[in-house]
PDB file of C-alpha atoms in Angstrom:
ATOM      1  CA  MET O   1      11.242 -11.903 -17.641  1.00 50.00           C
ATOM      2  CA  ALA O   2      14.462 -12.913 -15.902  1.00 58.00           C
ATOM      3  CA  LYS O   3      15.511  -9.259 -15.850  1.00 56.00           C
ATOM      4  CA  GLN O   4      12.297  -8.347 -13.982  1.00 55.00           C
ATOM      5  CA  ARG O   5      12.912 -11.085 -11.408  1.00 58.00           C
ATOM      6  CA  MET O   6      16.430  -9.798 -10.774  1.00 56.00           C
ATOM      7  CA  ALA O   7      15.130  -6.246 -10.308  1.00 63.00           C
ATOM      8  CA  GLY O   8      12.393  -7.502  -7.951  1.00 64.00           C
ATOM      9  CA  GLN O   9      14.909  -9.481  -5.900  1.00 75.00           C
ATOM     10  CA  LYS O  10      17.221  -6.462  -5.675  1.00 79.00           C
ATOM     11  CA  LEU O  11      14.302  -4.337  -4.429  1.00 77.00           C
ATOM     12  CA  LYS O  12      13.328  -7.036  -1.896  1.00 80.00           C
ATOM     13  CA  ASP O  13      16.872  -7.049  -0.530  1.00 84.00           C
ATOM     14  CA  SER O  14      16.845  -3.265  -0.032  1.00 85.00           C
ATOM     15  CA  LEU O  15      13.517  -3.115   1.876  1.00 89.00           C
ATOM     16  CA  SER O  16      12.918  -3.557   5.581  1.00 90.00           C
ATOM     17  CA  PRO O  17      10.083  -5.994   6.341  1.00 92.00           C
ATOM     18  CA  ASN O  18       6.672  -4.397   7.013  1.00 94.00           C
ATOM     19  CA  LYS O  19       7.873  -0.808   6.384  1.00 95.00           C
ATOM     20  CA  PRO O  20       5.960   0.816   3.488  1.00 94.00           C
ATOM     21  CA  ARG O  21       7.999   3.070   1.216  1.00 93.00           C
ATOM     22  CA  ARG O  22       7.063   5.588  -1.507  1.00 91.00           C
ATOM     23  CA  THR O  23       7.862   4.705  -5.110  1.00 90.00           C
ATOM     24  CA  PRO O  24       7.795   8.059  -6.936  1.00 84.00           C
ATOM     25  CA  ASP O  25       9.261   6.624 -10.176  1.00 88.00           C
ATOM     26  CA  HIS O  26       6.792   3.744 -10.538  1.00 89.00           C
ATOM     27  CA  PRO O  27       4.293   4.440 -13.347  1.00 92.00           C
ATOM     28  CA  THR O  28       1.131   3.319 -11.533  1.00 93.00           C
ATOM     29  CA  LYS O  29       1.731   2.402  -7.866  1.00 93.00           C
ATOM     30  CA  SER O  30       2.668   4.943  -5.209  1.00 91.00           C
ATOM     31  CA  HIS O  31       4.032   2.643  -2.467  1.00 93.00           C
ATOM     32  CA  VAL O  32       5.813  -0.668  -2.001  1.00 95.00           C
ATOM     33  CA  VAL O  33       6.269  -2.865   1.066  1.00 95.00           C
ATOM     34  CA  LEU O  34       7.978  -6.162   1.778  1.00 95.00           C
ATOM     35  CA  ALA O  35       5.192  -7.876   3.734  1.00 95.00           C
ATOM     36  CA  LYS O  36       6.431 -10.538   6.117  1.00 95.00           C
ATOM     37  CA  GLU O  37       4.269 -12.839   8.194  1.00 94.00           C
ATOM     38  CA  GLY O  38       6.082 -15.710   9.881  1.00 94.00           C
ATOM     39  CA  SER O  39       8.471 -17.142   7.300  1.00 94.00           C
ATOM     40  CA  LYS O  40       6.423 -15.886   4.319  1.00 94.00           C
ATOM     41  CA  GLU O  41       7.595 -12.806   2.408  1.00 93.00           C
ATOM     42  CA  LYS O  42       5.752 -11.004  -0.374  1.00 94.00           C
ATOM     43  CA  LEU O  43       6.579  -7.822  -2.294  1.00 94.00           C
ATOM     44  CA  ILE O  44       3.391  -5.738  -2.492  1.00 95.00           C
ATOM     45  CA  ARG O  45       2.887  -2.594  -4.559  1.00 95.00           C
ATOM     46  CA  PHE O  46      -0.164  -0.534  -3.649  1.00 94.00           C
ATOM     47  CA  GLY O  47      -1.810   2.863  -3.937  1.00 91.00           C
ATOM     48  CA  GLU O  48      -2.654   4.985  -6.939  1.00 89.00           C
ATOM     49  CA  GLN O  49       0.167   7.239  -8.133  1.00 88.00           C
ATOM     50  CA  GLY O  50      -0.876  10.893  -7.786  1.00 82.00           C
ATOM     51  CA  ALA O  51      -4.098  10.261  -5.854  1.00 80.00           C
ATOM     52  CA  LYS O  52      -5.349  13.429  -4.158  1.00 73.00           C
ATOM     53  CA  THR O  53      -7.151  11.579  -1.357  1.00 69.00           C
ATOM     54  CA  ALA O  54      -4.114   9.979   0.238  1.00 64.00           C
ATOM     55  CA  GLY O  55      -2.962  10.859   3.728  1.00 66.00           C
ATOM     56  CA  LYS O  56      -4.152  10.751   7.286  1.00 68.00           C
ATOM     57  CA  PRO O  57      -7.215  12.772   8.404  1.00 71.00           C
ATOM     58  CA  LYS O  58      -6.385  16.446   8.637  1.00 72.00           C
ATOM     59  CA  ALA O  59      -7.671  18.941  11.164  1.00 78.00           C
ATOM     60  CA  GLY O  60     -10.631  20.718   9.595  1.00 81.00           C
ATOM     61  CA  GLU O  61     -11.076  18.004   6.965  1.00 80.00           C
ATOM     62  CA  SER O  62     -14.182  18.488   4.834  1.00 85.00           C
ATOM     63  CA  ASP O  63     -17.249  16.291   5.241  1.00 86.00           C
ATOM     64  CA  LYS O  64     -16.776  15.127   1.650  1.00 85.00           C
ATOM     65  CA  MET O  65     -13.270  13.803   2.449  1.00 84.00           C
ATOM     66  CA  LYS O  66     -14.525  12.105   5.608  1.00 85.00           C
ATOM     67  CA  ARG O  67     -17.212  10.328   3.584  1.00 88.00           C
ATOM     68  CA  LYS O  68     -14.654   9.385   0.913  1.00 86.00           C
ATOM     69  CA  ARG O  69     -12.333   7.922   3.557  1.00 86.00           C
ATOM     70  CA  ALA O  70     -15.215   5.983   5.172  1.00 89.00           C
ATOM     71  CA  SER O  71     -16.323   4.657   1.768  1.00 92.00           C
ATOM     72  CA  PHE O  72     -12.830   3.349   1.010  1.00 90.00           C
ATOM     73  CA  LYS O  73     -12.645   1.568   4.354  1.00 91.00           C
ATOM     74  CA  ALA O  74     -16.131   0.070   3.957  1.00 96.00           C
ATOM     75  CA  ARG O  75     -15.559  -1.012   0.358  1.00 95.00           C
ATOM     76  CA  HIS O  76     -12.257  -2.731   1.151  1.00 95.00           C
ATOM     77  CA  ARG O  77     -12.991  -3.957   4.697  1.00 97.00           C
ATOM     78  CA  LYS O  78     -12.987  -7.640   3.710  1.00 97.00           C
ATOM     79  CA  ASN O  79      -9.558  -7.369   2.061  1.00 95.00           C
ATOM     80  CA  ILE O  80      -8.130  -5.143   4.810  1.00 96.00           C
ATOM     81  CA  ASN O  81      -9.050  -7.834   7.328  1.00 96.00           C
ATOM     82  CA  LYS O  82      -6.941 -10.393   5.418  1.00 95.00           C
ATOM     83  CA  GLY O  83      -3.911  -8.884   7.130  1.00 94.00           C
ATOM     84  CA  LYS O  84      -0.378  -7.955   6.190  1.00 95.00           C
ATOM     85  CA  MET O  85      -0.235 -10.082   3.058  1.00 96.00           C
ATOM     86  CA  SER O  86      -2.868  -7.965   1.232  1.00 96.00           C
ATOM     87  CA  ALA O  87      -2.417  -4.663  -0.591  1.00 95.00           C
ATOM     88  CA  ALA O  88      -5.650  -3.307   0.924  1.00 95.00           C
ATOM     89  CA  TYR O  89      -4.212  -3.677   4.438  1.00 96.00           C
ATOM     90  CA  TRP O  90      -1.183  -1.557   3.524  1.00 95.00           C
ATOM     91  CA  ALA O  91      -3.219   1.006   1.571  1.00 92.00           C
ATOM     92  CA  ASP O  92      -5.465   1.461   4.617  1.00 91.00           C
ATOM     93  CA  LYS O  93      -2.504   1.782   6.948  1.00 91.00           C
ATOM     94  CA  ALA O  94      -0.272   4.057   4.840  1.00 89.00           C
ATOM     95  CA  LYS O  95      -2.662   6.117   2.710  1.00 85.00           C
ATOM     96  CA  TRP O  96      -6.099   6.327   4.380  1.00 80.00           C
TER      97      TRP O  96
END
């Protein structure tokens, strides 16, 4: 457990606040961000590793993808509105 805390602290020290970053070697999460709001800091991992739906809307995007994107935003709207200290906020901003 102490080893995990040391690794987490080392990662926190290497991140810029509120700048999401890819984590290609993480087994389950695709991104990490050091969320900072006032004096509070929180390390947040978010996004599904290898998800095919990630990314900003593309020109000529299919109707199916548009509906998928809208469904994500509707399903997570309450958590997205919580602000920078929630994983949903960062997933919406970086992936959808």
